Amino acid sequence: MIMKTIYRISVSLLCMLAMTLGSCSDSAFDELNTNPAKSPDTDPNYQLSQCEAQVWGYWIWQETALKYAMPFCQYLMGDWGVTNYGGHYLKDDKYMGYIYEQMYPMTVKNLVDIIDHTRESDQRNLYYMARVFKVFVSGIITDLYGDVPYTEAGRGYINGIVQPKFDRQEDIYKDFMNELQVANDSLDENQPLKVTGDLIYNGDVGLWKKLANALHLRYAMRMVNVAPDLAKEEASKALHNSGGLIASDKEEALVRYVYDSFDWETMEYRRNGIALLMKGTGEYPQTFICSTFFNQLKDTNDPRLFVYCRTYDETSPNNPFGRHDITEDMLSTPKAKFQPVDPGYFSWEQWPSGYWSSKMQEYYSKECRPQVNNFYLQPTSPGVIMTFAETKLLEAEAVARWGSEMSSQTVEQLYGEGVKAAFHHLESYGAKAFKDADIDTYIAANNVSADQKDQIEKINMQLWILHFDNPWEGYANWRRVDYPELKASTEYGAKCLNSQTIPLRLCYPLFEGTYNKAKYEEVLQRLGGTDDWNKPVWWDQ
């Protein structure tokens, strides 16, 4: 489906070029030259397809996730790039800046263009869907960097604004609340024109209303510590809005990629980009699991442990799916010990003790390092926008904080539904179906109590586990609530470089100091005069 969409985009653009070259009247040339963003031949449906596919499909952006967000959250550790940047807290302008410097001109600009094109048109549902998706994309950017261009971003062609101001994150979040509420109130299933470029819900207006409400809840809960009254008000709106919330795994907002190929084309985004990076360019994948994540699952007898994590031998160079999975062999060998990598360490440090495999007739050492399950390396693995599990767990937290006025269900009921949904979410990647009895046993052993602090901690521990495959949200939610209580790499004895604690934001790209100097210097003053990555963003209080 995505491949066909991208093909149609290419054909459309070629047709536009042919029409322009074949029609040389002064009036036509002047009209096109005056405002190229207003060409009537570009179908905004195709632009929406691009934007949806890019977020997870564009592998260069995922460098930022893999090298910073995932090790900061202590999901991954051990690979040279992961440990060097996200484990040793090393600043690198290139890897920190990819999201900022490329998401604006590629995705934000196109979403702004869609909104501008459809504002006064009969494509009303496309107009509001683009506004919802622009909130989601802008949320990734502002949660990573803090104050960022927002109201003037992507408006270079439309308004000639090439040096946009940096909006305060507080103002950005307040606008998120308005945008998502307006979208929910305005999306209309009775509109005659169907949205044809939607890769997430295939133009289903009712599901877009649910996504708008679910995102509304996510961003409302982000404000619980810095603006609790506003957070409560907006969370209540999201929970009681018409259209409801994402209510099953079938309604999850996922980009389901179908392009089953690995390549390193710079502009290719028809397959999952982070899967491509996890596969890597070496003979064998180096996506080692961090001990923090592994031990949390192990210590709580979590049935998901060996669904997220597997061990593989190195017998099939350049073919990760041809490796032997030795997980079951290790489990059946008394002396075999799984040894994940501690925060701040490379996979070759603290060398594993290893074991002799009588089944494979081989001695394994490095292979005892748990890695990411092979299904995460599949180019067709889905890109996560919003899950049913996240929705239920955030609803559970809202009830824990503000009581039964938020929901007719109890914290325990919502927590249980959220955890079950988190288990079943893994099945969308190809995991075998979990047995209900196993899930129930796990929930009973790790259930919430009547204590509010315990409820909030356990709910957010489950969110941390869930967001393993959505590191932008994992990093943001961890900073919001400080659960789990992660120790910095220095506390494990690692030598760190540009910080001794886990950084709380990413630095702006250096080019802003040259091309947008006045606005850049203004935002630095809000940070205390320097681009300090240990300075928390507005909602991180």
XYZ file of C-alpha atoms in Angstrom:
541
model
C 0.000 0.000 0.000
C 2.787 2.441 0.937
C 4.821 1.525 -2.149
C 1.835 2.273 -4.363
C 1.284 5.554 -2.551
C 4.868 6.692 -3.035
C 4.653 5.669 -6.692
C 1.548 7.816 -7.101
C 3.361 10.733 -5.449
C 6.206 10.432 -7.958
C 3.823 10.219 -10.902
C 1.884 13.231 -9.639
C 5.021 15.340 -9.325
C 6.229 14.296 -12.780
C 2.878 15.260 -14.248
C 3.077 18.645 -12.572
C 6.524 19.200 -14.077
C 5.361 18.177 -17.556
C 2.370 20.485 -17.355
C 4.548 23.362 -16.234
C 7.090 22.860 -19.030
C 4.356 22.424 -21.620
C 2.451 25.563 -20.682
C 4.679 28.591 -21.125
C 2.196 31.442 -20.877
C 3.408 34.348 -18.781
C 0.369 34.204 -16.506
C 0.829 30.514 -15.733
C 4.545 30.970 -15.115
C 3.977 33.999 -12.900
C 1.314 32.220 -10.867
C 3.492 29.179 -10.228
C 6.589 31.241 -9.543
C 4.765 33.496 -7.094
C 3.791 30.694 -4.722
C 5.006 27.180 -5.589
C 3.403 25.797 -2.441
C -0.020 26.557 -3.883
C 0.165 24.352 -6.984
C -3.346 22.931 -7.500
C -1.947 19.710 -8.973
C -0.475 18.304 -5.749
C -3.016 16.099 -4.011
C -2.624 16.682 -0.249
C -3.722 13.068 0.291
C -0.342 11.973 -1.083
C 1.428 14.425 1.191
C -0.331 12.890 4.194
C 0.866 9.433 3.128
C 4.433 10.697 3.025
C 4.211 12.321 6.434
C 2.768 9.235 8.096
C 5.356 6.914 6.533
C 8.312 9.185 7.281
C 8.030 9.315 11.068
C 9.165 5.716 11.525
C 10.335 4.934 8.003
C 13.043 7.560 7.607
C 16.033 5.761 9.126
C 18.180 8.854 9.630
C 15.747 10.184 12.261
C 15.933 6.886 14.081
C 19.658 7.452 14.638
C 18.572 9.935 17.318
C 16.271 7.331 18.884
C 18.823 4.539 18.814
C 21.816 6.558 20.010
C 20.115 8.729 22.626
C 16.485 7.983 23.556
C 16.833 4.197 23.910
C 20.044 4.165 25.991
C 18.855 7.135 28.085
C 15.817 4.980 28.968
C 18.139 1.982 29.452
C 16.388 -0.210 26.924
C 19.561 -0.866 24.906
C 23.279 -0.782 25.690
C 26.490 -2.334 24.367
C 26.733 -1.376 20.697
C 29.511 1.158 20.053
C 27.182 3.980 18.964
C 24.540 3.290 21.604
C 26.993 3.204 24.504
C 29.309 5.913 23.189
C 26.555 8.531 22.865
C 23.644 7.470 25.045
C 25.587 5.469 27.620
C 28.561 7.796 28.057
C 26.444 10.930 27.550
C 28.522 12.267 24.665
C 27.137 15.256 22.803
C 27.176 14.943 19.026
C 25.528 17.697 17.015
C 24.762 15.399 14.081
C 22.963 12.652 15.961
C 21.222 15.018 18.393
C 20.092 17.262 15.555
C 18.685 14.838 12.984
C 15.099 15.091 14.220
C 15.189 18.876 14.453
C 16.995 19.690 11.236
C 15.154 17.219 8.996
C 11.692 16.688 10.461
C 10.877 20.382 9.991
C 11.630 20.660 6.247
C 10.245 17.222 5.426
C 7.227 16.440 7.584
C 6.239 19.628 9.396
C 6.433 21.660 6.183
C 4.207 19.190 4.337
C 1.652 19.081 7.144
C 1.519 22.879 7.271
C 1.090 22.849 3.497
C -1.781 20.347 3.689
C -3.501 22.470 6.316
C -3.051 25.606 4.223
C -4.341 23.932 1.042
C -7.417 22.375 2.626
C -8.415 25.155 5.023
C -11.082 26.554 2.700
C -11.659 23.442 0.612
C -14.227 20.659 0.740
C -11.586 18.243 2.100
C -12.557 19.057 5.655
C -11.678 15.730 7.241
C -8.225 15.722 5.656
C -7.735 19.213 7.053
C -8.439 18.101 10.621
C -6.508 14.838 10.313
C -3.456 16.837 9.251
C -3.888 19.074 12.297
C -3.986 16.020 14.579
C -0.893 14.517 12.981
C 0.933 17.831 13.157
C 0.377 17.807 16.937
C 1.880 14.311 17.122
C 4.944 15.261 15.062
C 5.413 18.548 16.923
C 5.131 16.606 20.175
C 8.178 14.512 19.252
C 10.191 17.658 18.528
C 9.237 19.761 21.542
C 9.529 16.847 23.973
C 13.109 16.278 22.811
C 14.299 19.893 22.703
C 11.918 22.045 24.771
C 11.091 25.471 23.319
C 11.053 25.083 19.535
C 9.611 26.777 16.426
C 5.925 25.912 16.244
C 3.492 28.643 15.192
C 5.861 29.933 12.494
C 7.451 26.593 11.583
C 7.095 25.298 8.030
C 5.755 28.602 6.752
C 8.686 29.704 4.588
C 6.902 29.214 1.261
C 3.517 30.286 2.552
C 4.410 33.423 4.524
C 8.114 33.920 3.803
C 9.077 33.173 7.418
C 12.564 31.675 7.215
C 13.703 32.602 10.727
C 10.859 31.353 12.927
C 10.550 32.230 16.581
C 10.975 29.620 19.305
C 7.615 29.170 21.002
C 7.618 28.405 24.688
C 6.749 24.775 25.360
C 3.981 25.864 27.709
C 2.302 27.730 24.841
C 2.863 24.820 22.463
C 1.154 22.423 24.853
C -1.787 24.736 25.366
C -2.195 24.874 21.604
C -2.028 21.067 21.460
C -5.046 20.979 23.766
C -6.966 23.338 21.511
C -5.968 21.630 18.262
C -6.979 18.166 19.431
C -10.270 19.382 20.881
C -11.163 21.273 17.709
C -10.277 18.238 15.594
C -12.462 15.935 17.688
C -15.365 18.361 17.535
C -14.987 18.958 13.788
C -14.169 15.607 12.186
C -17.371 14.607 10.418
C -18.268 11.164 9.077
C -20.927 12.754 6.871
C -18.448 14.711 4.780
C -18.708 13.509 1.148
C -14.986 13.432 0.298
C -13.112 10.401 1.665
C -9.496 10.790 2.742
C -7.557 8.491 0.418
C -3.956 9.032 1.569
C -4.235 7.836 5.160
C -1.926 4.904 5.952
C -2.960 4.650 9.600
C -6.751 4.343 9.516
C -7.537 4.353 5.798
C -9.551 7.537 6.182
C -11.800 6.237 8.984
C -13.084 9.434 10.596
C -14.330 7.736 13.757
C -10.898 6.272 14.451
C -9.226 9.636 13.893
C -11.511 11.122 16.523
C -10.348 8.385 18.893
C -6.705 9.107 18.064
C -7.266 12.823 18.690
C -8.746 12.034 22.104
C -5.990 9.553 22.969
C -3.271 12.065 22.069
C -5.193 14.697 24.037
C -4.985 12.408 27.072
C -1.263 11.734 26.497
C -0.318 15.403 26.354
C -2.682 16.384 29.168
C -1.011 13.839 31.448
C 2.371 15.227 30.444
C 1.470 18.387 32.375
C 0.500 16.749 35.693
C 3.465 18.094 37.649
C 3.878 21.540 36.126
C 0.200 22.477 35.614
C -1.935 19.962 37.552
C -5.203 21.878 37.292
C -4.880 22.287 33.535
C -3.823 18.667 33.198
C -6.891 17.507 35.091
C -9.229 19.706 33.054
C -7.815 18.554 29.722
C -7.582 14.890 30.720
C -11.250 15.027 31.703
C -12.141 16.479 28.288
C -10.197 13.748 26.517
C -11.826 11.006 28.572
C -15.361 12.310 28.097
C -15.212 13.621 24.524
C -17.548 12.327 21.857
C -16.018 9.549 19.814
C -14.299 7.977 22.809
C -10.763 6.642 23.052
C -8.867 3.845 21.328
C -10.800 0.857 22.629
C -9.050 -2.265 21.298
C -5.855 -3.449 19.658
C -7.666 -3.282 16.314
C -7.957 0.485 16.755
C -4.292 1.152 17.515
C -2.654 3.912 15.503
C 0.158 2.068 13.718
C 1.921 2.583 10.403
C 1.942 -0.930 8.973
C 4.849 -1.132 6.534
C 4.702 -3.585 3.632
C 7.995 -2.884 1.819
C 9.963 -6.001 2.748
C 13.451 -4.852 1.799
C 16.587 -3.544 3.504
C 18.459 -0.676 1.903
C 20.257 2.487 2.881
C 18.733 4.904 0.406
C 18.751 8.295 2.118
C 15.169 9.198 1.252
C 13.622 5.718 1.480
C 10.854 5.480 4.071
C 8.591 2.690 2.913
C 9.847 0.326 5.622
C 10.588 0.623 9.326
C 13.731 2.717 9.689
C 14.634 1.732 13.239
C 14.451 -1.935 12.188
C 17.020 -1.161 9.516
C 19.329 0.435 12.094
C 18.877 -2.439 14.530
C 19.903 -4.849 11.781
C 22.934 -2.640 11.185
C 25.646 -2.756 8.549
C 27.987 -5.219 10.252
C 28.079 -8.975 9.961
C 25.820 -9.328 12.991
C 23.281 -7.087 14.749
C 24.597 -5.342 17.858
C 21.270 -4.492 19.503
C 22.101 -5.639 23.009
C 19.561 -5.311 25.811
C 20.425 -3.130 28.798
C 20.567 -4.897 32.154
C 18.042 -2.446 33.640
C 15.319 -3.530 31.237
C 16.259 -7.217 31.320
C 16.411 -7.429 35.114
C 13.105 -5.632 35.619
C 11.355 -8.257 33.508
C 13.358 -11.111 35.034
C 12.815 -10.053 38.661
C 9.048 -9.784 38.210
C 8.685 -13.099 36.332
C 7.374 -11.203 33.341
C 6.312 -13.582 30.523
C 7.423 -10.921 28.045
C 11.107 -11.312 29.004
C 12.043 -13.734 26.259
C 9.662 -12.114 23.813
C 11.510 -8.802 23.966
C 14.896 -10.477 24.463
C 16.569 -13.414 22.724
C 20.095 -14.803 22.464
C 21.634 -15.740 19.107
C 24.841 -17.333 17.926
C 27.007 -15.765 15.229
C 26.942 -18.429 12.545
C 25.229 -16.587 9.686
C 27.108 -13.431 8.651
C 25.009 -10.622 7.160
C 21.828 -12.619 7.702
C 20.304 -11.934 11.127
C 17.362 -14.215 10.362
C 19.716 -17.111 9.658
C 21.288 -17.086 13.110
C 20.579 -19.897 15.548
C 18.344 -18.837 18.408
C 20.013 -20.327 21.484
C 17.641 -18.885 24.096
C 15.933 -22.199 24.871
C 19.285 -23.937 24.946
C 20.492 -21.480 27.576
C 17.322 -21.899 29.610
C 17.812 -25.653 29.684
C 21.515 -25.469 30.583
C 22.049 -25.002 34.370
C 25.391 -23.212 34.032
C 24.272 -20.841 31.302
C 23.809 -17.298 32.534
C 22.144 -14.476 30.617
C 24.378 -11.416 30.973
C 22.873 -8.175 29.656
C 25.038 -5.075 29.360
C 25.150 -2.591 32.245
C 24.525 1.127 31.567
C 27.639 2.828 30.222
C 29.429 -0.333 29.103
C 30.251 -1.816 25.720
C 29.332 -5.418 24.935
C 33.001 -6.468 25.056
C 33.528 -5.090 28.560
C 32.701 -7.102 31.690
C 33.083 -10.163 29.469
C 30.374 -12.850 29.973
C 31.359 -16.034 31.750
C 29.885 -18.156 28.975
C 28.867 -21.836 28.893
C 29.341 -25.049 26.962
C 26.346 -26.026 24.824
C 26.019 -29.790 24.620
C 23.272 -29.348 22.067
C 25.269 -27.122 19.737
C 28.641 -28.628 20.689
C 30.124 -25.183 21.049
C 31.309 -22.823 23.775
C 29.363 -19.559 23.872
C 30.461 -16.336 25.597
C 29.447 -13.090 23.900
C 26.323 -14.907 22.702
C 25.072 -14.843 26.305
C 24.303 -11.148 25.823
C 20.518 -10.846 25.290
C 19.592 -8.994 22.111
C 16.435 -7.556 20.626
C 14.069 -10.210 19.297
C 14.540 -10.759 15.566
C 10.995 -9.648 14.828
C 11.997 -6.079 15.677
C 14.528 -6.283 12.833
C 11.876 -7.001 10.213
C 11.461 -4.076 7.761
C 7.691 -4.621 7.920
C 7.475 -4.185 11.699
C 4.920 -1.461 12.511
C 5.655 2.111 13.511
C 3.843 3.134 16.704
C 1.788 6.306 16.966
C -0.592 5.365 19.811
C -1.600 2.037 21.342
C -4.641 0.766 23.178
C -2.388 -0.173 26.095
C -1.051 3.351 26.524
C -4.564 4.757 26.447
C -5.796 2.430 29.215
C -2.737 2.951 31.407
C -2.985 6.735 31.137
C -6.679 6.507 31.994
C -5.698 4.422 35.029
C -3.256 7.114 36.118
C -5.897 9.819 35.677
C -8.217 7.904 38.023
C -5.362 7.323 40.479
C -4.709 11.059 40.603
C -8.201 12.521 40.421
C -10.691 9.826 41.301
C -13.831 8.316 39.844
C -14.923 11.515 38.082
C -12.410 10.538 35.381
C -13.816 7.087 34.621
C -16.478 4.620 35.666
C -13.749 1.980 36.021
C -11.378 1.576 38.943
C -7.614 1.987 38.819
C -7.200 -1.768 39.231
C -9.565 -2.544 36.349
C -7.920 -0.054 34.017
C -4.428 -1.167 35.014
C -5.321 -4.793 34.317
C -6.768 -3.934 30.903
C -3.723 -1.836 30.076
C -1.254 -4.557 31.009
C -3.173 -7.180 29.032
C -3.243 -4.855 26.034
C 0.514 -4.301 26.374
C 1.077 -8.057 26.186
C -1.117 -8.426 23.135
C 0.502 -5.409 21.451
C 3.622 -7.538 20.990
C 1.601 -9.881 18.829
C 1.417 -7.151 16.172
C 5.152 -7.761 15.638
C 4.736 -11.499 15.275
C 4.998 -12.681 18.877
C 3.061 -15.836 19.697
C -0.251 -15.230 21.443
C 0.071 -15.028 25.210
C -2.017 -17.303 27.385
C -4.594 -15.470 29.471
C -3.614 -17.507 32.511
C 0.013 -16.369 32.243
C -1.029 -12.726 31.964
C -3.425 -13.034 34.903
C -0.725 -14.625 37.055
C 1.683 -11.804 36.236
C -0.897 -9.099 36.979
C -1.839 -10.710 40.280
C 1.813 -10.757 41.357
C 2.429 -7.164 40.209
C -0.941 -5.576 40.855
C -1.591 -2.074 42.125
C -2.489 -1.528 45.772
C -4.804 1.105 47.249
C -1.855 3.474 47.758
C -1.753 6.294 45.189
C 2.042 6.411 44.966
C 2.179 2.674 44.371
C -0.490 2.969 41.690
C 1.313 5.728 39.814
C 4.655 3.930 40.052
C 3.329 0.583 38.801
C 1.276 2.155 36.018
C 4.295 4.027 34.736
C 6.566 1.023 35.080
C 4.215 -0.697 32.659
C 4.331 2.323 30.357
C 8.135 2.182 30.404
C 8.050 -1.474 29.353
C 5.384 -0.807 26.723
C 7.343 2.054 25.149
C 10.341 -0.138 24.325
C 9.213 0.094 20.685
C 8.306 3.796 20.941
C 11.472 5.379 22.399
C 10.346 8.983 21.847
C 7.446 8.359 24.202
C 9.516 6.167 26.524
C 12.037 8.969 27.058
C 9.327 11.609 27.502
C 7.208 9.612 29.944
C 10.216 8.591 32.035
C 11.177 12.250 32.477
C 7.578 13.125 33.325
C 7.255 10.763 36.283
C 10.818 9.501 37.012
C 9.653 5.884 36.948
C 11.488 3.635 36.868
C 14.121 5.225 39.081
C 17.026 4.876 36.670
C 20.592 5.184 37.928
C 23.072 7.058 35.773
C 25.870 5.167 34.041
C 28.347 6.703 36.476
C 26.721 4.772 39.320
C 27.667 1.550 37.549
C 31.287 2.688 37.395
C 31.249 3.887 33.791
C 33.215 6.959 32.756
C 30.879 9.549 31.274
C 31.850 12.556 29.193
C 29.500 15.537 28.831
C 27.231 14.743 31.779
C 27.374 12.733 34.985
C 23.607 12.220 35.046
C 21.085 11.128 32.405
C 20.481 14.165 30.151
C 16.990 15.657 30.241
C 16.763 17.055 26.710
C 18.745 17.267 23.483
C 20.701 20.281 22.299
C 19.633 22.405 19.339
C 21.587 21.980 16.072
C 24.538 24.353 15.868
C 23.344 25.857 12.583
C 20.546 27.680 14.436
C 23.221 29.946 15.920
C 24.165 31.067 12.408
C 20.961 31.046 10.358
C 18.524 32.090 13.084
C 20.924 33.871 15.404
C 18.625 36.374 17.148
C 15.863 33.855 17.873
C 18.436 31.255 18.909
C 20.137 33.566 21.390
C 16.746 34.506 22.801
C 15.830 30.891 23.532
C 19.252 30.238 25.078
C 18.564 32.989 27.608
C 15.497 31.043 28.734
C 17.835 28.083 29.349
C 20.163 30.185 31.469
C 22.517 31.327 28.702
C 23.751 27.967 27.377
C 22.219 25.040 25.502
C 22.239 22.877 28.612
C 21.001 19.322 28.070
C 20.607 18.845 31.816
C 18.062 21.662 31.963
C 14.580 20.068 32.123
C 11.914 20.998 29.618
C 8.875 22.929 30.859
C 6.688 19.962 31.848
C 9.555 18.043 33.507
C 9.099 19.317 37.071
